[in-house]
Tab-separated table of C-alpha atoms in Angstrom:
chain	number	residue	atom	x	y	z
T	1	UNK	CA	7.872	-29.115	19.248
T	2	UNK	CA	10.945	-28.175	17.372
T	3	UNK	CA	10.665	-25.636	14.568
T	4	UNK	CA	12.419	-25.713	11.414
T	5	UNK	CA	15.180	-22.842	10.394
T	6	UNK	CA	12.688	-21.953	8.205
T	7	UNK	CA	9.380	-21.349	10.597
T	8	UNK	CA	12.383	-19.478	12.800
T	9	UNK	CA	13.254	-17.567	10.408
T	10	UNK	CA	9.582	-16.432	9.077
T	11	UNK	CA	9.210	-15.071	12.945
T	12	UNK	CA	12.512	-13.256	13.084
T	13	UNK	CA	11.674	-11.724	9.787
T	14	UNK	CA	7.797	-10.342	11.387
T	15	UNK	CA	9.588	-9.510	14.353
T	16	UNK	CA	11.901	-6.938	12.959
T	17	UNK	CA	9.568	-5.647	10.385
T	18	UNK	CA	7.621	-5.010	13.124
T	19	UNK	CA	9.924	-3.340	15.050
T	20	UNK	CA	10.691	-1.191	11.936
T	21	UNK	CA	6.449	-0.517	11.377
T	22	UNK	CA	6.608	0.386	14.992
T	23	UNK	CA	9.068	2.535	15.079
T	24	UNK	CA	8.362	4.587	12.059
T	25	UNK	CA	4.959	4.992	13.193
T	26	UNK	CA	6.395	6.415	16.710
T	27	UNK	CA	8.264	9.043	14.780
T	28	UNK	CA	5.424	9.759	12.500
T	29	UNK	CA	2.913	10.408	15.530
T	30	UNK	CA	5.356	13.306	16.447
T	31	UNK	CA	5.570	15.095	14.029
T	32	UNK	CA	4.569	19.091	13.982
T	33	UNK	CA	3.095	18.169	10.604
T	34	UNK	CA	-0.083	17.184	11.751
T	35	UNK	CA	-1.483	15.441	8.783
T	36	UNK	CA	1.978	13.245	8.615
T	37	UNK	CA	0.709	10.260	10.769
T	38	UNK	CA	-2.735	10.108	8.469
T	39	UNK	CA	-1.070	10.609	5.308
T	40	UNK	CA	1.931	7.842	6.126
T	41	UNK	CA	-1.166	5.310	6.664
T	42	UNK	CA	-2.868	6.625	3.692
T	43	UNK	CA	-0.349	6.366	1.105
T	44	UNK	CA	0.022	2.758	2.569
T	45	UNK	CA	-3.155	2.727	1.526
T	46	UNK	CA	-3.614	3.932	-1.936
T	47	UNK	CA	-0.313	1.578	-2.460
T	48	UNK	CA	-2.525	-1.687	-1.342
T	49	UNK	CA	-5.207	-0.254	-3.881
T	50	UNK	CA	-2.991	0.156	-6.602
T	51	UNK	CA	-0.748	-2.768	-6.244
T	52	UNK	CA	-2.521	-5.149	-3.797
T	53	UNK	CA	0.494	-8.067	-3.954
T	54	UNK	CA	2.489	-5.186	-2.629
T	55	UNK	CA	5.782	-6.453	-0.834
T	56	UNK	CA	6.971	-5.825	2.449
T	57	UNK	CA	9.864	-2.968	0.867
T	58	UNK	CA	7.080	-1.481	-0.834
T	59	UNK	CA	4.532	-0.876	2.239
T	60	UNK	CA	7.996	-0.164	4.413
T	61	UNK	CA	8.441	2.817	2.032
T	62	UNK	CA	5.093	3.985	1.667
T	63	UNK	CA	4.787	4.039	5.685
T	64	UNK	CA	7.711	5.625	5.889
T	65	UNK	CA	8.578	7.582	3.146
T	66	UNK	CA	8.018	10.956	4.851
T	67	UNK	CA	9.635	10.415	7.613
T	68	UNK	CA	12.363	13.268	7.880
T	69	UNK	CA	9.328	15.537	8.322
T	70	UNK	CA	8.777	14.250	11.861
T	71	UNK	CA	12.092	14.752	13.144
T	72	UNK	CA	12.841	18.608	13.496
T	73	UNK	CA	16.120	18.353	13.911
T	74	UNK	CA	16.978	16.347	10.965
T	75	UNK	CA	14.540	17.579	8.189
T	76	UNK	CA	15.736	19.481	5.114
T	77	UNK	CA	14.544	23.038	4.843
T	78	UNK	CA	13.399	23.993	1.509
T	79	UNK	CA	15.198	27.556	2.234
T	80	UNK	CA	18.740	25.894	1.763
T	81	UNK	CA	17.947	24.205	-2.023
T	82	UNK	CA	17.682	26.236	-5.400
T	83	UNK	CA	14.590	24.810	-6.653
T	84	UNK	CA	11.388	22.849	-5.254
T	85	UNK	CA	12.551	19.777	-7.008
T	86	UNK	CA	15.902	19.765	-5.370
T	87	UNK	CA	14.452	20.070	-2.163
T	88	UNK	CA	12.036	16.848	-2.885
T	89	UNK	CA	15.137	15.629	-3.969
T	90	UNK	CA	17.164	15.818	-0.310
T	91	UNK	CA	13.525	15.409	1.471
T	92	UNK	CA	13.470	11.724	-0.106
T	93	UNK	CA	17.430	10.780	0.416
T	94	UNK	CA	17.171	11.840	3.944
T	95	UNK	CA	13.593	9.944	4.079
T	96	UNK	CA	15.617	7.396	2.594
T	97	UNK	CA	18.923	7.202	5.146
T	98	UNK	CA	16.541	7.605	8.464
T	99	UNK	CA	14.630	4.626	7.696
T	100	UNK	CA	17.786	2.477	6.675
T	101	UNK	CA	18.992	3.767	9.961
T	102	UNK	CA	15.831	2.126	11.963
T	103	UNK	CA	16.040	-0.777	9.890
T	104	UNK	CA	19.635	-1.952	10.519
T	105	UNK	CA	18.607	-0.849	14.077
T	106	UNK	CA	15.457	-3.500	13.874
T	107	UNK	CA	17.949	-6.096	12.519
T	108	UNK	CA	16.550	-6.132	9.023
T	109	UNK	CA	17.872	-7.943	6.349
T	110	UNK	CA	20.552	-6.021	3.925
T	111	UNK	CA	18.706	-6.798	1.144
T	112	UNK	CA	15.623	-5.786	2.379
T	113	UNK	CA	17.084	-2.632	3.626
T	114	UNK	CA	18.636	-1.641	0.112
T	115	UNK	CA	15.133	-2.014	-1.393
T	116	UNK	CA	13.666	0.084	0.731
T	117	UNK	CA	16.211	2.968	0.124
T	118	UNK	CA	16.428	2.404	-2.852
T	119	UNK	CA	12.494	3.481	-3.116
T	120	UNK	CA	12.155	5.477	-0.808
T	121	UNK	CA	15.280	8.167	-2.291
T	122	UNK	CA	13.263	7.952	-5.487
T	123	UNK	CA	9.620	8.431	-4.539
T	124	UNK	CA	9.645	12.018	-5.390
T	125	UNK	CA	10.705	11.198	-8.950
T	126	UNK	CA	9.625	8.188	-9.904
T	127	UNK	CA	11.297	5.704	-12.058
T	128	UNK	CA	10.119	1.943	-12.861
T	129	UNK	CA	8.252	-0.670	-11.263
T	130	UNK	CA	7.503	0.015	-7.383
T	131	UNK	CA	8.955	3.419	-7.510
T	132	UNK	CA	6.104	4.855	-9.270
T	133	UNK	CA	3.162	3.188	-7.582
T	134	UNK	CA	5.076	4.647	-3.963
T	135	UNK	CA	5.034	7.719	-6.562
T	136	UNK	CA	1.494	7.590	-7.305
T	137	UNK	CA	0.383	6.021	-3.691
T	138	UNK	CA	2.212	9.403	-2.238
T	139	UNK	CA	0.526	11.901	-4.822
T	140	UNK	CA	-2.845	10.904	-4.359
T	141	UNK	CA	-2.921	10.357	-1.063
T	142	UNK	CA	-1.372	14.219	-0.951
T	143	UNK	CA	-4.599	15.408	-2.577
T	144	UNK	CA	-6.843	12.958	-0.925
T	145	UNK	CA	-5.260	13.804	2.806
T	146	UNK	CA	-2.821	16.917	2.630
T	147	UNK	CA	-3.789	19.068	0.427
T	148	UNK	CA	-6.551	21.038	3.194
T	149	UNK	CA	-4.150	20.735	5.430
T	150	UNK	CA	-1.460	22.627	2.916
T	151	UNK	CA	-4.490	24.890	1.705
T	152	UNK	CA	-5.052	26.230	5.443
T	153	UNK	CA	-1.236	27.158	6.077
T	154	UNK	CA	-0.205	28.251	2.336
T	155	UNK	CA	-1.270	30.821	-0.222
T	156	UNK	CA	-3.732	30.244	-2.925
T	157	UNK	CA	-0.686	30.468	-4.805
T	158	UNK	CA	1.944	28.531	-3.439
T	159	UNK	CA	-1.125	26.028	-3.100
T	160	UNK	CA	-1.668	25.795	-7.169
T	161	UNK	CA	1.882	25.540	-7.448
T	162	UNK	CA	2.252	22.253	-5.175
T	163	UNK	CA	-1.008	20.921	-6.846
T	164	UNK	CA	-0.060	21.210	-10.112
T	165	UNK	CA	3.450	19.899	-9.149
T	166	UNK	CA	2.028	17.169	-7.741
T	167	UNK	CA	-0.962	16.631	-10.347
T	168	UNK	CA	1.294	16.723	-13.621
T	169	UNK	CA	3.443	13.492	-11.872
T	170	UNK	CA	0.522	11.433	-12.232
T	171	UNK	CA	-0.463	8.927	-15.549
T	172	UNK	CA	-4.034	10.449	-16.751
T	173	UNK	CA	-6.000	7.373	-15.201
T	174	UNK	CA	-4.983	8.817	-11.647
T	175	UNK	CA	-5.385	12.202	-12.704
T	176	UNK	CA	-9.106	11.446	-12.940
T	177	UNK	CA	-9.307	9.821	-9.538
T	178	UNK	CA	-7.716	12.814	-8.034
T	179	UNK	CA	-10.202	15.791	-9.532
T	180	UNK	CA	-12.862	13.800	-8.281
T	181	UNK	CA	-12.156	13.977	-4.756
T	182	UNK	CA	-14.222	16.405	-2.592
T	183	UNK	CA	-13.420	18.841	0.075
T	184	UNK	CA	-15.002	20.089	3.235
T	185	UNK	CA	-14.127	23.674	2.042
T	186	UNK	CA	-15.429	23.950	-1.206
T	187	UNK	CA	-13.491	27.248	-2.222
T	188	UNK	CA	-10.533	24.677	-2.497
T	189	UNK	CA	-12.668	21.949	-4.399
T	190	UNK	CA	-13.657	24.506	-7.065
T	191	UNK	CA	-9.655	25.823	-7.098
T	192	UNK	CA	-8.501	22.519	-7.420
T	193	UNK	CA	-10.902	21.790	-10.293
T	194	UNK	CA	-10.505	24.895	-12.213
T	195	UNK	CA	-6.370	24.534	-12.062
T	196	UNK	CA	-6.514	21.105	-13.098
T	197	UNK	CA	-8.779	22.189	-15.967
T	198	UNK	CA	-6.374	24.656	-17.229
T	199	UNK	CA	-3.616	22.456	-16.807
């Protein structure tokens, strides 16, 4: 049975976003960062809950939108920028060139590829349409996943400071989804609670 350009085309198209899914997740599961592998599936996700007619660009990026994390030698140190926003800044771009790397390496389409840099070098930030669910999909899943994980290896300071960064990007109706998440250690629940109250 002969199939059409089309049908050929459909199974090129899973095959190298496959390749791409693949790949990213065999960076991901290297990673020193040991909640990077759960969170990358997470934000995925909170993405799929938030915007369930999600396209492929979109769950590319939220897969892979951390991605420079995993790879030592490549990841920006927030040491070299002036403020925490610059650094999320160059954490995002780099995100951002990696994965159009192992795209044009999976022979993805241009235009696919462009999307997904395109939203994955503003996920820190935000902007319109599909940049601020990856956004959003990314924040919460940093408080539903990360933030013990952050807790454990940073100050009760520097830990306000990322949670409230991280709290004040998101619209009020995700805001309440957020404070009502619970935590194994409860000293952090009741920290989390009482900085989002003052907030």
């Amino acid at each position: 049975m002969q199939k059409t350009l089309e049908e050929l085309w459909f199974y090129i198209k899973m095959d190298s976003i496959d390749c791409v899914k693949k790949t990213i997740e065999g960076f991901i599961e290297k990673s020193l960062v040991s909640e990077d592998p759960l969170h990358a599936k997470n934000t995925l996700e909170w993405l799929l809950k938030l915007k369930p007619d999600a396209d492929e660009a979109l769950k590319i990026a939220a897969l892979g939108h951390d991605i420079e994390r995993a790879i030592e030698h490549r990841k920006v140190k927030l040491k070299d920028y002036g403020s925490y926003d610059e650094f999320k800044e160059a954490h995002a771009l780099n995100s951002a060139r990696i994965l159009e790397e192992i795209m044009k390496d999976c022979n993805v389409r241009k235009e696919l590829i462009d999307d997904v840099f395109f939203l994955v070098s503003h996920h820190e930030t935000g902007g319109d349409g599909g940049i601020v669910v990856l956004r959003d999909a990314d924040s919460i899943s940093f408080f539903h996943v990360n933030l013990p994980y952050y807790f454990v290896r940073n100050s009760i300071e520097e830990t306000k400071r990322r949670c409230l960064w991280g709290y004040k990007k998101l619209p009020k109706n995700l805001q309440k989804v957020v404070v009502k998440f619970n935590y194994e250690d409860k000293k952090l629940e009741s920290l989390v609670r009482a900085w989002v109250a003052d907030s």
